[in-house]
């Protein structure tokens, strides 16, 4: 799945996570996560690191929505209360 840096940043905020917490959950450095979030277009980084961040975001209860004609986005998974 292609995911943008903006999607990662938005998903992190929606999950109520700071960069340090998400980076630790994904087992990547904070600098790596910062580079991903700052990317124009697709998140920059090694594919395994991007995949680890995506997994951590999904485990935090946020879905990454692919481009489907209406634009890519993020949303809380049904049944998730929000940040925290």
Coordinates of N, CA, C and O in Angstrom, one line a residue:
X1 N 0.8 -1.2 0.0 CA 0.0 0.0 0.0 C 0.9 1.2 0.0 O 1.8 1.4 0.8
X2 N 0.6 2.2 -0.9 CA 1.3 3.4 -0.9 C 0.6 4.3 0.1 O -0.6 4.5 0.1
X3 N 1.4 5.0 0.9 CA 0.9 5.9 2.0 C 1.8 7.1 1.9 O 3.0 7.1 1.7
X4 N 1.1 8.2 2.1 CA 1.8 9.5 2.1 C 2.3 9.9 3.5 O 1.8 9.4 4.5
X5 N 3.3 10.8 3.5 CA 3.8 11.3 4.7 C 2.7 12.0 5.5 O 2.6 11.9 6.7
X6 N 1.8 12.7 4.8 CA 0.7 13.4 5.4 C -0.2 12.5 6.1 O -0.8 12.7 7.1
X7 N -0.5 11.3 5.4 CA -1.4 10.3 6.0 C -0.8 9.8 7.3 O -1.5 9.6 8.3
X8 N 0.5 9.5 7.3 CA 1.2 9.0 8.5 C 1.0 10.0 9.6 O 0.7 9.7 10.7
X9 N 1.3 11.3 9.3 CA 1.2 12.3 10.4 C -0.2 12.5 10.9 O -0.4 12.6 12.1
X10 N -1.2 12.5 10.0 CA -2.6 12.6 10.4 C -3.0 11.4 11.2 O -3.7 11.6 12.2
X11 N -2.6 10.2 10.8 CA -3.0 9.0 11.5 C -2.4 9.0 12.9 O -3.0 8.7 13.9
X12 N -1.1 9.5 13.0 CA -0.5 9.5 14.3 C -1.2 10.5 15.3 O -1.5 10.1 16.4
X13 N -1.6 11.6 14.8 CA -2.3 12.6 15.6 C -3.7 12.1 16.0 O -4.1 12.2 17.1
X14 N -4.4 11.5 15.0 CA -5.7 10.9 15.3 C -5.6 9.8 16.3 O -6.6 9.7 17.2
X15 N -4.6 9.1 16.4 CA -4.4 8.0 17.4 C -3.9 8.6 18.7 O -3.9 7.8 19.7
X16 N -3.6 9.8 18.7 CA -3.2 10.4 20.0 C -1.7 10.1 20.4 O -1.4 10.0 21.6
X17 N -0.9 9.8 19.4 CA 0.5 9.4 19.6 C 1.4 10.5 19.3 O 1.2 11.3 18.3
X18 N 2.5 10.7 20.0 CA 3.6 11.6 19.6 C 4.6 10.8 18.7 O 4.5 9.6 18.6
X19 N 5.5 11.5 18.1 CA 6.4 10.8 17.2 C 7.3 9.8 18.0 O 7.5 8.7 17.4
X20 N 7.7 10.1 19.2 CA 8.5 9.1 19.9 C 7.8 7.8 20.2 O 8.4 6.7 20.0
X21 N 6.5 7.9 20.5 CA 5.7 6.7 20.9 C 5.5 5.9 19.6 O 5.6 4.7 19.6
X22 N 5.1 6.5 18.5 CA 4.9 5.8 17.3 C 6.2 5.2 16.8 O 6.2 4.0 16.3
X23 N 7.3 5.9 16.8 CA 8.5 5.4 16.4 C 8.9 4.1 17.2 O 9.3 3.1 16.6
X24 N 8.7 4.2 18.5 CA 9.0 3.0 19.3 C 8.1 1.8 19.0 O 8.6 0.7 18.9
X25 N 6.9 2.1 18.8 CA 5.9 1.0 18.4 C 6.3 0.4 17.1 O 6.0 -0.8 16.9
X26 N 6.8 1.1 16.2 CA 7.2 0.6 14.9 C 8.7 0.1 14.9 O 9.1 -0.4 13.8
X27 N 9.4 0.3 16.0 CA 10.8 0.0 16.0 C 11.6 0.7 15.0 O 12.5 0.1 14.3
X28 N 11.4 2.0 14.8 CA 12.2 2.8 13.9 C 12.6 4.0 14.7 O 12.1 4.3 15.8
X29 N 13.6 4.8 14.2 CA 14.1 5.9 14.9 C 13.1 7.1 14.7 O 12.3 7.1 13.8
X30 N 13.1 8.0 15.7 CA 12.3 9.2 15.5 C 12.7 10.0 14.3 O 11.8 10.5 13.5
X31 N 14.0 10.0 14.0 CA 14.4 10.7 12.7 C 13.9 10.1 11.5 O 13.5 10.8 10.5
X32 N 13.8 8.7 11.5 CA 13.2 8.0 10.3 C 11.7 8.4 10.2 O 11.2 8.7 9.1
X33 N 11.0 8.4 11.3 CA 9.6 8.8 11.3 C 9.4 10.2 10.8 O 8.5 10.5 10.0
X34 N 10.2 11.1 11.3 CA 10.2 12.5 10.9 C 10.3 12.7 9.4 O 9.6 13.4 8.7
X35 N 11.3 11.9 8.8 CA 11.5 12.0 7.4 C 10.3 11.5 6.6 O 9.9 12.0 5.6
X36 N 9.7 10.4 7.1 CA 8.5 9.8 6.5 C 7.4 10.9 6.5 O 6.8 11.1 5.4
X37 N 7.1 11.5 7.6 CA 6.0 12.5 7.7 C 6.3 13.7 6.9 O 5.4 14.3 6.4
X38 N 7.6 14.1 6.7 CA 7.9 15.3 6.0 C 7.9 15.0 4.4 O 8.1 16.0 3.7
X39 N 7.7 13.8 4.0 CA 7.8 13.5 2.6 C 6.7 14.1 1.8 O 5.5 14.1 2.3
X40 N 7.0 14.6 0.6 CA 6.0 15.0 -0.3 C 5.6 13.8 -1.1 O 6.5 13.1 -1.6
X41 N 4.3 13.5 -1.2 CA 3.9 12.3 -1.9 C 4.1 11.0 -1.0 O 3.9 11.1 0.3
X42 N 4.5 9.9 -1.6 CA 4.7 8.7 -0.8 C 5.7 8.8 0.3 O 6.7 9.5 0.1
X43 N 5.5 8.2 1.4 CA 6.4 8.3 2.5 C 7.8 7.7 2.1 O 7.9 6.6 1.6
X44 N 8.8 8.5 2.4 CA 10.2 8.1 2.1 C 10.7 7.1 3.1 O 10.3 7.2 4.3
X45 N 11.5 6.2 2.7 CA 12.1 5.3 3.6 C 12.1 3.9 3.1 O 11.5 3.6 2.0
X46 N 12.8 3.0 3.8 CA 12.9 1.6 3.4 C 11.5 1.0 3.5 O 10.7 1.3 4.5
X47 N 11.2 0.1 2.6 CA 9.8 -0.5 2.6 C 9.5 -1.1 3.9 O 8.3 -1.0 4.4
X48 N 10.4 -1.8 4.5 CA 10.1 -2.5 5.8 C 9.8 -1.5 6.9 O 9.0 -1.8 7.8
X49 N 10.5 -0.4 6.9 CA 10.2 0.7 7.9 C 8.9 1.3 7.7 O 8.1 1.5 8.7
X50 N 8.5 1.6 6.5 CA 7.2 2.2 6.2 C 6.1 1.1 6.6 O 5.1 1.5 7.2
X51 N 6.3 -0.1 6.3 CA 5.4 -1.2 6.6 C 5.2 -1.3 8.1 O 4.1 -1.5 8.7
X52 N 6.3 -1.2 8.9 CA 6.3 -1.2 10.3 C 5.5 -0.1 10.9 O 4.7 -0.2 11.9
X53 N 5.6 1.1 10.3 CA 4.9 2.3 10.8 C 3.4 2.1 10.5 O 2.5 2.4 11.3
X54 N 3.1 1.6 9.3 CA 1.7 1.3 9.0 C 1.0 0.3 9.9 O -0.1 0.5 10.4
X55 N 1.8 -0.7 10.3 CA 1.2 -1.7 11.2 C 1.0 -1.1 12.6 O 0.0 -1.3 13.2
X56 N 1.9 -0.3 13.0 CA 1.8 0.4 14.4 C 0.6 1.3 14.4 O -0.2 1.4 15.3
X57 N 0.4 2.0 13.3 CA -0.8 2.9 13.1 C -2.1 2.1 13.2 O -3.0 2.5 13.9
X58 N -2.1 1.0 12.4 CA -3.3 0.2 12.4 C -3.6 -0.4 13.8 O -4.7 -0.5 14.2
X59 N -2.5 -0.8 14.5 CA -2.7 -1.4 15.8 C -3.2 -0.4 16.8 O -3.8 -0.7 17.8
X60 N -2.9 0.9 16.5 CA -3.4 2.0 17.4 C -4.9 2.4 17.1 O -5.5 3.2 17.7
X61 N -5.5 1.7 16.1 CA -6.9 1.9 15.8 C -7.2 2.8 14.7 O -8.4 3.3 14.6
X62 N -6.2 3.1 13.8 CA -6.5 4.1 12.7 C -6.3 3.3 11.4 O -5.4 2.6 11.2
X63 N -7.2 3.5 10.5 CA -7.2 2.9 9.1 C -6.6 4.0 8.2 O -7.0 5.1 8.2
X64 N -5.7 3.5 7.3 CA -5.2 4.3 6.2 C -6.1 4.0 5.0 O -6.2 2.9 4.6
X65 N -6.7 5.1 4.4 CA -7.6 4.9 3.3 C -6.8 5.2 2.0 O -6.3 6.3 1.8
X66 N -6.7 4.2 1.0 CA -6.0 4.5 -0.2 C -6.8 5.5 -1.1 O -8.0 5.7 -0.9
X67 N -6.0 6.0 -2.0 CA -6.6 6.9 -3.0 C -7.7 6.1 -3.8 O -7.4 5.0 -4.2
X68 N -8.9 6.7 -3.8 CA -10.0 6.0 -4.5 C -10.8 6.9 -5.3 O -12.0 6.7 -5.5
X69 N -10.2 8.0 -5.8 CA -11.0 9.0 -6.5 C -11.4 10.1 -5.7 O -11.7 11.2 -6.2
X70 N -11.5 9.9 -4.4 CA -11.9 10.9 -3.5 C -10.8 11.4 -2.6 O -11.0 12.3 -1.8
X71 N -9.6 10.9 -2.9 CA -8.4 11.3 -2.1 C -8.1 10.3 -1.0 O -9.0 9.7 -0.4
X72 N -6.8 10.2 -0.7 CA -6.4 9.3 0.3 C -6.7 9.9 1.7 O -6.9 11.2 1.8
X73 N -6.8 9.1 2.7 CA -7.1 9.7 4.0 C -6.9 8.7 5.2 O -6.2 7.7 5.0
X74 N -7.4 9.1 6.3 CA -7.3 8.3 7.5 C -8.7 8.3 8.2 O -9.4 9.3 8.1
X75 N -9.0 7.3 9.0 CA -10.2 7.3 9.8 C -9.9 6.4 11.0 O -9.2 5.4 10.9
X76 N -10.7 6.6 12.1 CA -10.6 5.7 13.2 C -11.4 4.5 12.9 O -12.4 4.5 12.2
X77 N -10.9 3.4 13.3 CA -11.5 2.1 13.1 C -12.8 2.1 13.9 O -12.9 2.6 15.0
X78 N -13.8 1.5 13.4 CA -15.1 1.4 14.0 C -14.9 0.7 15.4 O -14.3 -0.3 15.5
X79 N -15.5 1.3 16.4 CA -15.4 0.8 17.7 C -14.3 1.3 18.5 O -14.1 1.0 19.7
X80 N -13.4 2.2 17.9 CA -12.3 2.8 18.6 C -12.7 4.1 19.1 O -13.4 4.9 18.4
X81 N -12.4 4.4 20.4 CA -12.9 5.6 21.1 C -12.2 6.9 20.7 O -12.6 8.0 21.0
X82 N -11.0 6.8 20.0 CA -10.3 8.0 19.7 C -8.9 7.9 20.3 O -8.4 6.9 20.7
X83 N -8.3 9.1 20.5 CA -6.9 9.2 21.0 C -6.7 8.4 22.3 O -7.6 8.5 23.2
X84 N -5.5 7.8 22.4 CA -5.2 7.1 23.6 C -5.0 5.7 23.5 O -5.1 4.9 22.8

